[in-house]
mmCIF file with all atom_site columns, N, CA and C in Angstrom:
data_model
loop_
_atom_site.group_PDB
_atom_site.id
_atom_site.type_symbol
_atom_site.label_atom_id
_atom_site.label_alt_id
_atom_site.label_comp_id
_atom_site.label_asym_id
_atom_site.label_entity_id
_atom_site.label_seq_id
_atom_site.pdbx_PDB_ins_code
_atom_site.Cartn_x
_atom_site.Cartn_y
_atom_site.Cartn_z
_atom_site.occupancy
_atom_site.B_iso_or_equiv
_atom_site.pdbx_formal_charge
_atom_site.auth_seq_id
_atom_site.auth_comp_id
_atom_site.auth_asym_id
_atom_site.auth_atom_id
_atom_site.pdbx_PDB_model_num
ATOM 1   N N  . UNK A 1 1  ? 0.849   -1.181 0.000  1.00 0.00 ? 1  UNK A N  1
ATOM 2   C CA . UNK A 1 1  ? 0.000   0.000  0.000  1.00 0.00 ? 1  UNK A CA 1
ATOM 3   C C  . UNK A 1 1  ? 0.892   1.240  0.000  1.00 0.00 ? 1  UNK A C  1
ATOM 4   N N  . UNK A 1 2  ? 0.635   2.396  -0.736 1.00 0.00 ? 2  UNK A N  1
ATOM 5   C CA . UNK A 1 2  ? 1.621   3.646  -0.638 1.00 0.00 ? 2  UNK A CA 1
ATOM 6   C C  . UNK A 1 2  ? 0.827   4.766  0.239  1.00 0.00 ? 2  UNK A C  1
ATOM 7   N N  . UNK A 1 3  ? 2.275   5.234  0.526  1.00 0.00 ? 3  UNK A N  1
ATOM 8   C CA . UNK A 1 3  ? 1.771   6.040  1.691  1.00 0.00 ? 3  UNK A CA 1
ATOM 9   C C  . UNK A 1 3  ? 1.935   7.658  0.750  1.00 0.00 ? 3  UNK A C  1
ATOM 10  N N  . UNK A 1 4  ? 1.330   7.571  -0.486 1.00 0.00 ? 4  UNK A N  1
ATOM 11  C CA . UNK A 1 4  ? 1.421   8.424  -1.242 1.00 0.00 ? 4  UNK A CA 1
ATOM 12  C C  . UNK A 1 4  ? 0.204   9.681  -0.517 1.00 0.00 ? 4  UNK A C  1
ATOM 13  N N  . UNK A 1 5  ? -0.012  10.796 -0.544 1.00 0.00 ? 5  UNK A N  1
ATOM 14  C CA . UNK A 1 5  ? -1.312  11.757 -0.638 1.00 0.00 ? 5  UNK A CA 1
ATOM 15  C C  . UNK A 1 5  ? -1.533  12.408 -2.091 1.00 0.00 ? 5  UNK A C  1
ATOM 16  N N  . UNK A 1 6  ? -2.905  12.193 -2.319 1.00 0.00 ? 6  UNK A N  1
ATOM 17  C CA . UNK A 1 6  ? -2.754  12.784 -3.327 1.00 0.00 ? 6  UNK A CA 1
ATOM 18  C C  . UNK A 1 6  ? -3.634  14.256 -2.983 1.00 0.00 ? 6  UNK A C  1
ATOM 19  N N  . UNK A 1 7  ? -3.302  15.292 -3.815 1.00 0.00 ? 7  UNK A N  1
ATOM 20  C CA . UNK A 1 7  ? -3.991  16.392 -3.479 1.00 0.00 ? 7  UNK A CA 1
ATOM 21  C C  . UNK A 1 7  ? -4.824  17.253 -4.321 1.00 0.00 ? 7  UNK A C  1
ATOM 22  N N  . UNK A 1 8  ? -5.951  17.594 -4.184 1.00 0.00 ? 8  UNK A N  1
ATOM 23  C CA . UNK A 1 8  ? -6.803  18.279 -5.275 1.00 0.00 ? 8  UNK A CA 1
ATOM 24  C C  . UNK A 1 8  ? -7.124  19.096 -4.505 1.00 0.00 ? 8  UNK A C  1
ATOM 25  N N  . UNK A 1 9  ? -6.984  20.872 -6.182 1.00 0.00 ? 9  UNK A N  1
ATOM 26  C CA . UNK A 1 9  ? -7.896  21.796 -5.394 1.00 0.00 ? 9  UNK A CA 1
ATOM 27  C C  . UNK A 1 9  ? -9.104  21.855 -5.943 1.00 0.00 ? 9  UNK A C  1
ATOM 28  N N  . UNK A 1 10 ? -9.868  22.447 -5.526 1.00 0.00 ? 10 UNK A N  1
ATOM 29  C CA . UNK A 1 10 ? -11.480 22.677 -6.287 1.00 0.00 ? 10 UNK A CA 1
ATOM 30  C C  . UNK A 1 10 ? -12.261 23.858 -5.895 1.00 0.00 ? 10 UNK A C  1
ATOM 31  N N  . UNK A 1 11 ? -12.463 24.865 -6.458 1.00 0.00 ? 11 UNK A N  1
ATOM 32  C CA . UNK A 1 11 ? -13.330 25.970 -6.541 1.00 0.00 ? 11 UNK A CA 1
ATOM 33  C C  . UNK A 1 11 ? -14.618 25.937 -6.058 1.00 0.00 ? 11 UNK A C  1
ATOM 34  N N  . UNK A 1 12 ? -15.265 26.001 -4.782 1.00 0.00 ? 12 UNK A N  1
ATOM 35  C CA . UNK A 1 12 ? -16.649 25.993 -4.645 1.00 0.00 ? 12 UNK A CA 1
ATOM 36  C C  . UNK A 1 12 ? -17.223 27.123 -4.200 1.00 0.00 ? 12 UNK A C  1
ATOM 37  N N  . UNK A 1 13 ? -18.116 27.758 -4.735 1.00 0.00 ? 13 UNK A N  1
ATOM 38  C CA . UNK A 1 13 ? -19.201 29.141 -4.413 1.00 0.00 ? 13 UNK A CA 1
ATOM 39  C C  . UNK A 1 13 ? -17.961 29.842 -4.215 1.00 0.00 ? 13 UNK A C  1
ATOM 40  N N  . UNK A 1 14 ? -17.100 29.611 -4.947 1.00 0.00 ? 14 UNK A N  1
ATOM 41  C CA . UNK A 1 14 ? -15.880 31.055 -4.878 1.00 0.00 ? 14 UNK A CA 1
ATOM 42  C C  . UNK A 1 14 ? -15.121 30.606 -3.947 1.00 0.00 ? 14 UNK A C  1
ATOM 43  N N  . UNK A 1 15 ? -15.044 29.859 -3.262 1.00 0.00 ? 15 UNK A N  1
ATOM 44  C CA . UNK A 1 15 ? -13.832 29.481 -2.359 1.00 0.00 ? 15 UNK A CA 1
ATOM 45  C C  . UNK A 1 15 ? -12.724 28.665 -2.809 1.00 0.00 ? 15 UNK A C  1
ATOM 46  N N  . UNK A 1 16 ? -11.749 28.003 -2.423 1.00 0.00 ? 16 UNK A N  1
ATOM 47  C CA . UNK A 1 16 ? -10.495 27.536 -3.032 1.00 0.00 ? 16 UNK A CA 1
ATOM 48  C C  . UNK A 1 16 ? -10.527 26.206 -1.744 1.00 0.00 ? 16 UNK A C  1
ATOM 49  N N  . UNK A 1 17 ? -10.711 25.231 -2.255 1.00 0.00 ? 17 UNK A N  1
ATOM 50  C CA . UNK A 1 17 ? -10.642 24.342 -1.192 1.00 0.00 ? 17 UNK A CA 1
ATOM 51  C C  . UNK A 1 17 ? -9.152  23.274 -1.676 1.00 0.00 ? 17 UNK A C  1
ATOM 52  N N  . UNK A 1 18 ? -8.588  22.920 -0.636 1.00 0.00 ? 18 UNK A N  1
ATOM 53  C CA . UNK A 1 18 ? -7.465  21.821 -1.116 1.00 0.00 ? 18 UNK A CA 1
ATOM 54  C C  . UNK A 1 18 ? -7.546  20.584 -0.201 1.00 0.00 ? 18 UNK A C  1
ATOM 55  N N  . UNK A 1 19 ? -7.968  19.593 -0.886 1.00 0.00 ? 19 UNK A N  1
ATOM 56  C CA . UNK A 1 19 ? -8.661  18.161 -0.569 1.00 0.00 ? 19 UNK A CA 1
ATOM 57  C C  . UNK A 1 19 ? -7.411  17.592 -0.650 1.00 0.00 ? 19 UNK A C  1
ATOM 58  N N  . UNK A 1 20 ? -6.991  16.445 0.883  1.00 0.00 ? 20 UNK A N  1
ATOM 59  C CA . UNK A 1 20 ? -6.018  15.764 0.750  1.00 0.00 ? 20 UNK A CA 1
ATOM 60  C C  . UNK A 1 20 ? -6.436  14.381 0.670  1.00 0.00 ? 20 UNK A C  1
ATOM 61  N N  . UNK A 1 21 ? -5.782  13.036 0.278  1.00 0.00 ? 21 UNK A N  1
ATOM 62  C CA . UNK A 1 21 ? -6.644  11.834 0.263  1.00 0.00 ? 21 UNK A CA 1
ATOM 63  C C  . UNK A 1 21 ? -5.565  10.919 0.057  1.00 0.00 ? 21 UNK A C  1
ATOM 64  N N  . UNK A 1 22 ? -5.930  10.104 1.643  1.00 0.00 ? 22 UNK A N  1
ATOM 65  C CA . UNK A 1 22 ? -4.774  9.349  1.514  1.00 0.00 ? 22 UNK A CA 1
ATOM 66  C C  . UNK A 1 22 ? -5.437  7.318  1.516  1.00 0.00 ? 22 UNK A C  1
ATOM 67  N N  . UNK A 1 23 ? -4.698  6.025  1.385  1.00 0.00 ? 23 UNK A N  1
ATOM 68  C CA . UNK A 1 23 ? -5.146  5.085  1.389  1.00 0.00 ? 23 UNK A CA 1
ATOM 69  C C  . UNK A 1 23 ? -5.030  4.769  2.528  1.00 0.00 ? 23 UNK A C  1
ATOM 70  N N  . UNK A 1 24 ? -6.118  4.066  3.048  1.00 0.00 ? 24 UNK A N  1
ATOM 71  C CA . UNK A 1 24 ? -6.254  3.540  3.893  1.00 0.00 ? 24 UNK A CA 1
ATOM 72  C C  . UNK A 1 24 ? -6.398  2.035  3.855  1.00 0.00 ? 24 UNK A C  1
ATOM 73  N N  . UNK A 1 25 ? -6.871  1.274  2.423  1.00 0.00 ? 25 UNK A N  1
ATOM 74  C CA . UNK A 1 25 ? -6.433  0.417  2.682  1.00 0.00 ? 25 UNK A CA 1
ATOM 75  C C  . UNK A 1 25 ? -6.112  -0.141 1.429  1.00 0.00 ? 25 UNK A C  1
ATOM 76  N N  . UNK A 1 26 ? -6.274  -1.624 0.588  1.00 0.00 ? 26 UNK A N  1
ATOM 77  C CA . UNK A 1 26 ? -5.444  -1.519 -0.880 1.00 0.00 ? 26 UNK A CA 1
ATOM 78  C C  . UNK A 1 26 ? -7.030  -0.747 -1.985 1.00 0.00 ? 26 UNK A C  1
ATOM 79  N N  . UNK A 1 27 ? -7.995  -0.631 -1.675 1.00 0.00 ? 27 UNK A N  1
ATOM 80  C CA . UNK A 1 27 ? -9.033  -0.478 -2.682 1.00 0.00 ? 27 UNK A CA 1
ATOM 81  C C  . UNK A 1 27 ? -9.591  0.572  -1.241 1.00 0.00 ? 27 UNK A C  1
ATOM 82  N N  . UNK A 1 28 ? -9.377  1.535  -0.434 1.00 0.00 ? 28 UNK A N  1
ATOM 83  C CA . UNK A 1 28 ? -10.569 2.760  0.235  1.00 0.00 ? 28 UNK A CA 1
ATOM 84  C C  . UNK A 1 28 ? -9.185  3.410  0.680  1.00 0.00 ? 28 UNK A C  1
ATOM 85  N N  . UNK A 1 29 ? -9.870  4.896  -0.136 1.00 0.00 ? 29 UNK A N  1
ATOM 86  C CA . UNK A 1 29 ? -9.177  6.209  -0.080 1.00 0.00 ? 29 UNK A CA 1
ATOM 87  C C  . UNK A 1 29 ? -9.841  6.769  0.763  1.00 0.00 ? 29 UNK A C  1
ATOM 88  N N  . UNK A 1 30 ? -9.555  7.869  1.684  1.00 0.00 ? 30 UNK A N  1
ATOM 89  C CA . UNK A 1 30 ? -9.987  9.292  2.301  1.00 0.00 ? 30 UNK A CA 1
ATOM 90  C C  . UNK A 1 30 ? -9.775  10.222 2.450  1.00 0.00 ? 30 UNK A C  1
ATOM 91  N N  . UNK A 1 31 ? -10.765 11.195 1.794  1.00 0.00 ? 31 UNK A N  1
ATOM 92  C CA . UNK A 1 31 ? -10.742 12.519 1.476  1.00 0.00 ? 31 UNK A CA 1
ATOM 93  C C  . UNK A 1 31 ? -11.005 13.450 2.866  1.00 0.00 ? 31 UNK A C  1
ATOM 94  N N  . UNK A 1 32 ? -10.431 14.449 2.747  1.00 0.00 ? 32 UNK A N  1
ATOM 95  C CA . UNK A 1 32 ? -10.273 15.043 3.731  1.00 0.00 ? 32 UNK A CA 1
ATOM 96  C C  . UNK A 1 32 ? -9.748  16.678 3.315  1.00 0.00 ? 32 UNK A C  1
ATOM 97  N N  . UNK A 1 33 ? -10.549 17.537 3.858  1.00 0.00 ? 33 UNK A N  1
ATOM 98  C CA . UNK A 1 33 ? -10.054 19.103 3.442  1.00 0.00 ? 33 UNK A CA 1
ATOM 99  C C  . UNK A 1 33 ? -9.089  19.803 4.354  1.00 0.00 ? 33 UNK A C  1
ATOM 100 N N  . UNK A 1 34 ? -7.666  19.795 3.511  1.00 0.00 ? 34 UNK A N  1
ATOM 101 C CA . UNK A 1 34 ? -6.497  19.405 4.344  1.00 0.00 ? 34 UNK A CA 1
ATOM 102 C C  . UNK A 1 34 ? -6.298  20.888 5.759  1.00 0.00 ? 34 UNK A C  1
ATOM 103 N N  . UNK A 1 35 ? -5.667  20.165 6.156  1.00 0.00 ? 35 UNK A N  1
ATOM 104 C CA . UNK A 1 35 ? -5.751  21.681 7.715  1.00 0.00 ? 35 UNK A CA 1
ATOM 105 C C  . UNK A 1 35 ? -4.936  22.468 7.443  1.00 0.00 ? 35 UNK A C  1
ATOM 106 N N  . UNK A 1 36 ? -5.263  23.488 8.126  1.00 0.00 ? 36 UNK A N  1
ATOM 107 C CA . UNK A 1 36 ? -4.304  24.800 7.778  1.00 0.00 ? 36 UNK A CA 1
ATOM 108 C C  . UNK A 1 36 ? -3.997  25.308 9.123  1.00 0.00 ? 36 UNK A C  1
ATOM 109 N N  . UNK A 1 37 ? -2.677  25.057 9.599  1.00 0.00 ? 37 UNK A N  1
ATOM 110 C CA . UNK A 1 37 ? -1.983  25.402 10.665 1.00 0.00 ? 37 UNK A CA 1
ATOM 111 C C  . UNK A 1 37 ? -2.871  26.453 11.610 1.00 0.00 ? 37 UNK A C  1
ATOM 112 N N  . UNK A 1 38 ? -3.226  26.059 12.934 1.00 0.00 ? 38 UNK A N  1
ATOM 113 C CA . UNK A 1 38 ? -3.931  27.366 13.832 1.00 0.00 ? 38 UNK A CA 1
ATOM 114 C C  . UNK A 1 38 ? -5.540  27.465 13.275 1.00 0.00 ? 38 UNK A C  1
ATOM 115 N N  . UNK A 1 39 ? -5.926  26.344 11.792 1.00 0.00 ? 39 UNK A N  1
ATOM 116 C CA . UNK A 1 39 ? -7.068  26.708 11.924 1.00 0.00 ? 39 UNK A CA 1
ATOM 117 C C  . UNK A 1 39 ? -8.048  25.165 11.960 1.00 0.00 ? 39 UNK A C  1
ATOM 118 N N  . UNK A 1 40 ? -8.759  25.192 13.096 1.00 0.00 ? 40 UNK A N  1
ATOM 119 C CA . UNK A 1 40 ? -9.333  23.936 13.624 1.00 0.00 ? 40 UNK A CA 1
ATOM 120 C C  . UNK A 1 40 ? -10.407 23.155 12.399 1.00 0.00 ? 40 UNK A C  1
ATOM 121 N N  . UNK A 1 41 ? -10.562 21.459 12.497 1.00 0.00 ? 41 UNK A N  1
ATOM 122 C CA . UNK A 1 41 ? -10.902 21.322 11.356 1.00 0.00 ? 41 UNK A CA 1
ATOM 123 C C  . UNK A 1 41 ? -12.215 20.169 11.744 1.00 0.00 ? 41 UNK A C  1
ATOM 124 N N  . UNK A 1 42 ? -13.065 19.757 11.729 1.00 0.00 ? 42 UNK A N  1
ATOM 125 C CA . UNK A 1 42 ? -14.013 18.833 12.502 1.00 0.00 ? 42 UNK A CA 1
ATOM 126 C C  . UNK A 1 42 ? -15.027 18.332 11.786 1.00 0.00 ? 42 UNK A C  1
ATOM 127 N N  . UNK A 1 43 ? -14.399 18.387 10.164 1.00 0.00 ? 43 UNK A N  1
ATOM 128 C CA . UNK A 1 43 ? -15.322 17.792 9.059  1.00 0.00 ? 43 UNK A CA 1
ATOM 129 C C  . UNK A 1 43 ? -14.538 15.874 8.729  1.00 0.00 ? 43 UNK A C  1
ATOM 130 N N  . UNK A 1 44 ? -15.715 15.305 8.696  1.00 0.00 ? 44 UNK A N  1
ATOM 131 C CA . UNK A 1 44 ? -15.736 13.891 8.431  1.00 0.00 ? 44 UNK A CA 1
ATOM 132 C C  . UNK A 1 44 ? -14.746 13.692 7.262  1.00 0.00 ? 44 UNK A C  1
ATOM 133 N N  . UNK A 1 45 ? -13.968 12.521 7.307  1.00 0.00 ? 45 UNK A N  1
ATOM 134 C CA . UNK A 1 45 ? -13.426 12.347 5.894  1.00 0.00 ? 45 UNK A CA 1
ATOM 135 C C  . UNK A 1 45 ? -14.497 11.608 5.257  1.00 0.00 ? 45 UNK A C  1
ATOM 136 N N  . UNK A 1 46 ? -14.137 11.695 3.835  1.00 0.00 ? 46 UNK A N  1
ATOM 137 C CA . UNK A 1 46 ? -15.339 11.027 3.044  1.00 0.00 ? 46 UNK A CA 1
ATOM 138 C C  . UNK A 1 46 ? -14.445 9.731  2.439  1.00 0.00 ? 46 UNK A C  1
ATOM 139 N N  . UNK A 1 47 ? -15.183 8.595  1.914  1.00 0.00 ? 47 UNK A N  1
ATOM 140 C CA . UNK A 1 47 ? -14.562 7.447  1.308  1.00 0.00 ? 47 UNK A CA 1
ATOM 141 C C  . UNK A 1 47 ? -14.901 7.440  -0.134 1.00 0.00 ? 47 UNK A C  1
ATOM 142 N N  . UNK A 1 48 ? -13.598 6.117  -0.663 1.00 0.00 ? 48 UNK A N  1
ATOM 143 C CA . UNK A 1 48 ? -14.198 5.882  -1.759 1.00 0.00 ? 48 UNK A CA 1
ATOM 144 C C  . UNK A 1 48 ? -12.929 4.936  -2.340 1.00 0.00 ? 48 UNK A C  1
ATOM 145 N N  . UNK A 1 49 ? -13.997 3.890  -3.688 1.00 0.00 ? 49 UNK A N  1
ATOM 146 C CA . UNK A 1 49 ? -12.388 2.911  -3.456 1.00 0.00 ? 49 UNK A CA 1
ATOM 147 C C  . UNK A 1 49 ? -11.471 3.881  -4.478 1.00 0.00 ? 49 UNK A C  1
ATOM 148 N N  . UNK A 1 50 ? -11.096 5.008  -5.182 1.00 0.00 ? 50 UNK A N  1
ATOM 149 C CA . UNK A 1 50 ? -10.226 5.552  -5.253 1.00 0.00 ? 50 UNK A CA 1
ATOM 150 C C  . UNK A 1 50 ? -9.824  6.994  -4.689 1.00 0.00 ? 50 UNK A C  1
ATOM 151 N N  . UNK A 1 51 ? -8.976  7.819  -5.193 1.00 0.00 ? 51 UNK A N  1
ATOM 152 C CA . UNK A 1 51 ? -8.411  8.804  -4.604 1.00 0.00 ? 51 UNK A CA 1
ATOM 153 C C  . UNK A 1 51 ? -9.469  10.091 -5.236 1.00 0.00 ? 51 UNK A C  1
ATOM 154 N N  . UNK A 1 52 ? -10.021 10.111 -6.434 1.00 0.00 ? 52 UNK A N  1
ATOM 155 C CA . UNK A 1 52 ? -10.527 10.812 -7.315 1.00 0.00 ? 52 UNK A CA 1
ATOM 156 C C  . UNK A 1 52 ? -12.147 10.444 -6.654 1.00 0.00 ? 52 UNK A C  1
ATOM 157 N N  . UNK A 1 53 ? -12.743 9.612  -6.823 1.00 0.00 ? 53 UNK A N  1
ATOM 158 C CA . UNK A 1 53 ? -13.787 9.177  -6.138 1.00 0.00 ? 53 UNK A CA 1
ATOM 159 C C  . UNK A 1 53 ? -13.928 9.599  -4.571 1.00 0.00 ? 53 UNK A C  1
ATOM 160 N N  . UNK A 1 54 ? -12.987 9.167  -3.841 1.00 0.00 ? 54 UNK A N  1
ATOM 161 C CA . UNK A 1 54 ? -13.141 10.154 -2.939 1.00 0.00 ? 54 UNK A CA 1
ATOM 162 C C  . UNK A 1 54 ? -13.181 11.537 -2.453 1.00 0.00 ? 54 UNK A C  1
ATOM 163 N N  . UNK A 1 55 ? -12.068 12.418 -3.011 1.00 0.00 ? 55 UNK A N  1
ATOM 164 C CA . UNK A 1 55 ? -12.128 13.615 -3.480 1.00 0.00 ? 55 UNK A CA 1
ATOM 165 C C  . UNK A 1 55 ? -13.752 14.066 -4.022 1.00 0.00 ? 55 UNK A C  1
ATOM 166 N N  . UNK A 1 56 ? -14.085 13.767 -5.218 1.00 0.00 ? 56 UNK A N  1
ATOM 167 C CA . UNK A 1 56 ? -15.259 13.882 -5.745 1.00 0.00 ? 56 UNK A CA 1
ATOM 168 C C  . UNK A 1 56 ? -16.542 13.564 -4.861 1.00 0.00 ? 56 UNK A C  1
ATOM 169 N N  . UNK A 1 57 ? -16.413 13.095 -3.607 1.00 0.00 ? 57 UNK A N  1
ATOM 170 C CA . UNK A 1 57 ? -17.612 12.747 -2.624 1.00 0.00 ? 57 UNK A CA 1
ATOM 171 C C  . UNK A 1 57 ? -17.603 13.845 -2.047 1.00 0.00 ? 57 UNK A C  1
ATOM 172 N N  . UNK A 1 58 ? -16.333 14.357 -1.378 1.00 0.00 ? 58 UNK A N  1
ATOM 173 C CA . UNK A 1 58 ? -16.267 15.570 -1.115 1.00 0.00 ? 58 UNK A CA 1
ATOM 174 C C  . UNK A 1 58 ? -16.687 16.865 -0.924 1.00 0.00 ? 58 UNK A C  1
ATOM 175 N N  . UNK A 1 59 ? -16.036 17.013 -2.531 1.00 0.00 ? 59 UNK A N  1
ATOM 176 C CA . UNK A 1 59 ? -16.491 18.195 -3.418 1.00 0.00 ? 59 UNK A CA 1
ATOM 177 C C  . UNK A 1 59 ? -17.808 18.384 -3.344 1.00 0.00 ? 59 UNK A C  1
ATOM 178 N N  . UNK A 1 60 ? -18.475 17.729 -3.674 1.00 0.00 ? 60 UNK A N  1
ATOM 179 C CA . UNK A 1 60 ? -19.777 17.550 -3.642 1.00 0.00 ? 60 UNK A CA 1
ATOM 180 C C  . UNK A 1 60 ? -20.631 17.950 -2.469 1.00 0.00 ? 60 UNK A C  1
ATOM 181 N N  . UNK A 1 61 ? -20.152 16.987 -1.582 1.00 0.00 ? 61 UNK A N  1
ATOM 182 C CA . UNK A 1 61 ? -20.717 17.564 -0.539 1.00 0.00 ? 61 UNK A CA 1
ATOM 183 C C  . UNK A 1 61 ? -20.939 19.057 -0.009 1.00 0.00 ? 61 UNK A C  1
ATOM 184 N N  . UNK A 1 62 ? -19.169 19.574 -0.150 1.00 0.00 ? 62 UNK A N  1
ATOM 185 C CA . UNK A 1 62 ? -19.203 21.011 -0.039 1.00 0.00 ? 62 UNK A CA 1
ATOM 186 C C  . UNK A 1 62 ? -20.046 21.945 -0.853 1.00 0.00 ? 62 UNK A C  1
ATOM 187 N N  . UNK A 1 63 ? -20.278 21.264 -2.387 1.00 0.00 ? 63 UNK A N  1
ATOM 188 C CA . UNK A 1 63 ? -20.973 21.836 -2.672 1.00 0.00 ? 63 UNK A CA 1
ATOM 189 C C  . UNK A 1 63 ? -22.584 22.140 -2.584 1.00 0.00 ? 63 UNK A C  1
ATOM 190 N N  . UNK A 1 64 ? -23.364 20.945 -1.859 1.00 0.00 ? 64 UNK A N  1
ATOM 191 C CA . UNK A 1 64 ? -24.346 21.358 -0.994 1.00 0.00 ? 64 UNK A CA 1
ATOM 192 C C  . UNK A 1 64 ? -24.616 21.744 -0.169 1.00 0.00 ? 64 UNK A C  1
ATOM 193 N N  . UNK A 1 65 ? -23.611 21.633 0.594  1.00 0.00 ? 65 UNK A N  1
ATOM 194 C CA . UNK A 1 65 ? -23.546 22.731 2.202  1.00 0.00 ? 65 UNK A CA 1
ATOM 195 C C  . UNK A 1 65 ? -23.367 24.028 1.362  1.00 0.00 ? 65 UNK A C  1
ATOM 196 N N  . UNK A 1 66 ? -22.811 24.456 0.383  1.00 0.00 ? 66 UNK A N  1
ATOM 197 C CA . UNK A 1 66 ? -22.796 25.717 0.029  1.00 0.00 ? 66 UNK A CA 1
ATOM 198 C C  . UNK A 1 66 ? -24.484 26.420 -0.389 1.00 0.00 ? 66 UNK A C  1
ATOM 199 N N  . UNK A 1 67 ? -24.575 25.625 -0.967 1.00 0.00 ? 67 UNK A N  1
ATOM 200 C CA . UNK A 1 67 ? -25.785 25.805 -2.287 1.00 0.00 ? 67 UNK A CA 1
ATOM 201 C C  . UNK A 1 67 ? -26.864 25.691 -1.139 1.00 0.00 ? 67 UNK A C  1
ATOM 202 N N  . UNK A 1 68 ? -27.300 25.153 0.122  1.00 0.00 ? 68 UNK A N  1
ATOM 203 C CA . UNK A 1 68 ? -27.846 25.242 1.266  1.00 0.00 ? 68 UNK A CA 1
ATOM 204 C C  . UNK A 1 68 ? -27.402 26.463 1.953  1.00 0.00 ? 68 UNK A C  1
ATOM 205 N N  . UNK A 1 69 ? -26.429 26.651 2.059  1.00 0.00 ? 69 UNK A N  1
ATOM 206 C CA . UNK A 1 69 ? -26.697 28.457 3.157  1.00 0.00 ? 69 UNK A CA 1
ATOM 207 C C  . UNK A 1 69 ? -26.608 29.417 2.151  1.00 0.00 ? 69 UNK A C  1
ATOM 208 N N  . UNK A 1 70 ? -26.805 28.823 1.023  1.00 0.00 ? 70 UNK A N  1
ATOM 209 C CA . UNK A 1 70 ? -26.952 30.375 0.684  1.00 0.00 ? 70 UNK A CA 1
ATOM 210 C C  . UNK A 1 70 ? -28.401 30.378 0.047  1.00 0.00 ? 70 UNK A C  1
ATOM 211 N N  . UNK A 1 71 ? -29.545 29.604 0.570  1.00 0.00 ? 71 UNK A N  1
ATOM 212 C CA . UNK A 1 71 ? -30.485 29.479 0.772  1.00 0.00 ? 71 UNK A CA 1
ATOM 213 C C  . UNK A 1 71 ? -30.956 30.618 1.361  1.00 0.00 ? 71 UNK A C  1
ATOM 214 N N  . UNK A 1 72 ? -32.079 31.638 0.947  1.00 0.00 ? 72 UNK A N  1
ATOM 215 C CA . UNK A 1 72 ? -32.625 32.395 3.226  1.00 0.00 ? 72 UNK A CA 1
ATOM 216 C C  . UNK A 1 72 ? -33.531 31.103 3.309  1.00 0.00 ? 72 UNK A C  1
ATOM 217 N N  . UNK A 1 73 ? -33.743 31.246 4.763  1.00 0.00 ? 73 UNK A N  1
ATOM 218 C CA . UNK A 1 73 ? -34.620 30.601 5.424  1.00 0.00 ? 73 UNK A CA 1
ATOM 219 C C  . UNK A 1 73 ? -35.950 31.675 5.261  1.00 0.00 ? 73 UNK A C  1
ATOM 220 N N  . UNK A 1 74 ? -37.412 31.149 5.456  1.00 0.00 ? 74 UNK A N  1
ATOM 221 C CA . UNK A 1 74 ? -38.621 31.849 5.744  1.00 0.00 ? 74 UNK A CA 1
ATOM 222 C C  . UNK A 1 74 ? -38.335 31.683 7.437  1.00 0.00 ? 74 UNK A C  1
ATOM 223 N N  . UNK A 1 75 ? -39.216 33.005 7.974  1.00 0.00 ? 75 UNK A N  1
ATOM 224 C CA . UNK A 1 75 ? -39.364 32.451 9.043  1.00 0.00 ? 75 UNK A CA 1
ATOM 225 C C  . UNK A 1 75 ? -40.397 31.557 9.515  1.00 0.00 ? 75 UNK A C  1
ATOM 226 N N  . UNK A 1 76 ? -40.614 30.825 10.361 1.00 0.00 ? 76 UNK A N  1
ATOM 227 C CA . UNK A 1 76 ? -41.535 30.013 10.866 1.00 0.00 ? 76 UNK A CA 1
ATOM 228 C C  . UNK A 1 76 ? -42.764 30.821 11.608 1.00 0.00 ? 76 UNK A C  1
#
């Protein structure tokens, strides 16, 4: 198994995100939006049996948490 990372960036709602993704085992990668020194990080890694596939679960995701707050809410 290599203890390679691979790294992708990706553009979401204007932000610059850089996704790191490493193996965990010979066929499941995990994606993960890599940390940035001093700044705290408490998002799930995502899976997938490759590095791109995982990454791409990701992305995705971020991109509905985006596309969700920038929702308004009605009020109740």
């Amino acid at each position: 198994m290599s203890a390679a990372v691979h790294r992708f960036e990706q553009s979401i709602a204007g932000r610059l995100y850089l996704i790191e993704v490493k193996a965990i085992s010979q066929d499941r990668w995990s994606a993960c939006i890599a940390r940035v020194p001093g700044v705290p990080t408490a998002l799930m890694p995502f899976y997938g049996p490759t590095p791109h596939e995982a990454a791409r679960q990701l992305s995705d995701w971020l991109a509905r948490a985006h596309a969700r707050a920038a929702v308004p809410t009605s009020p109740v």
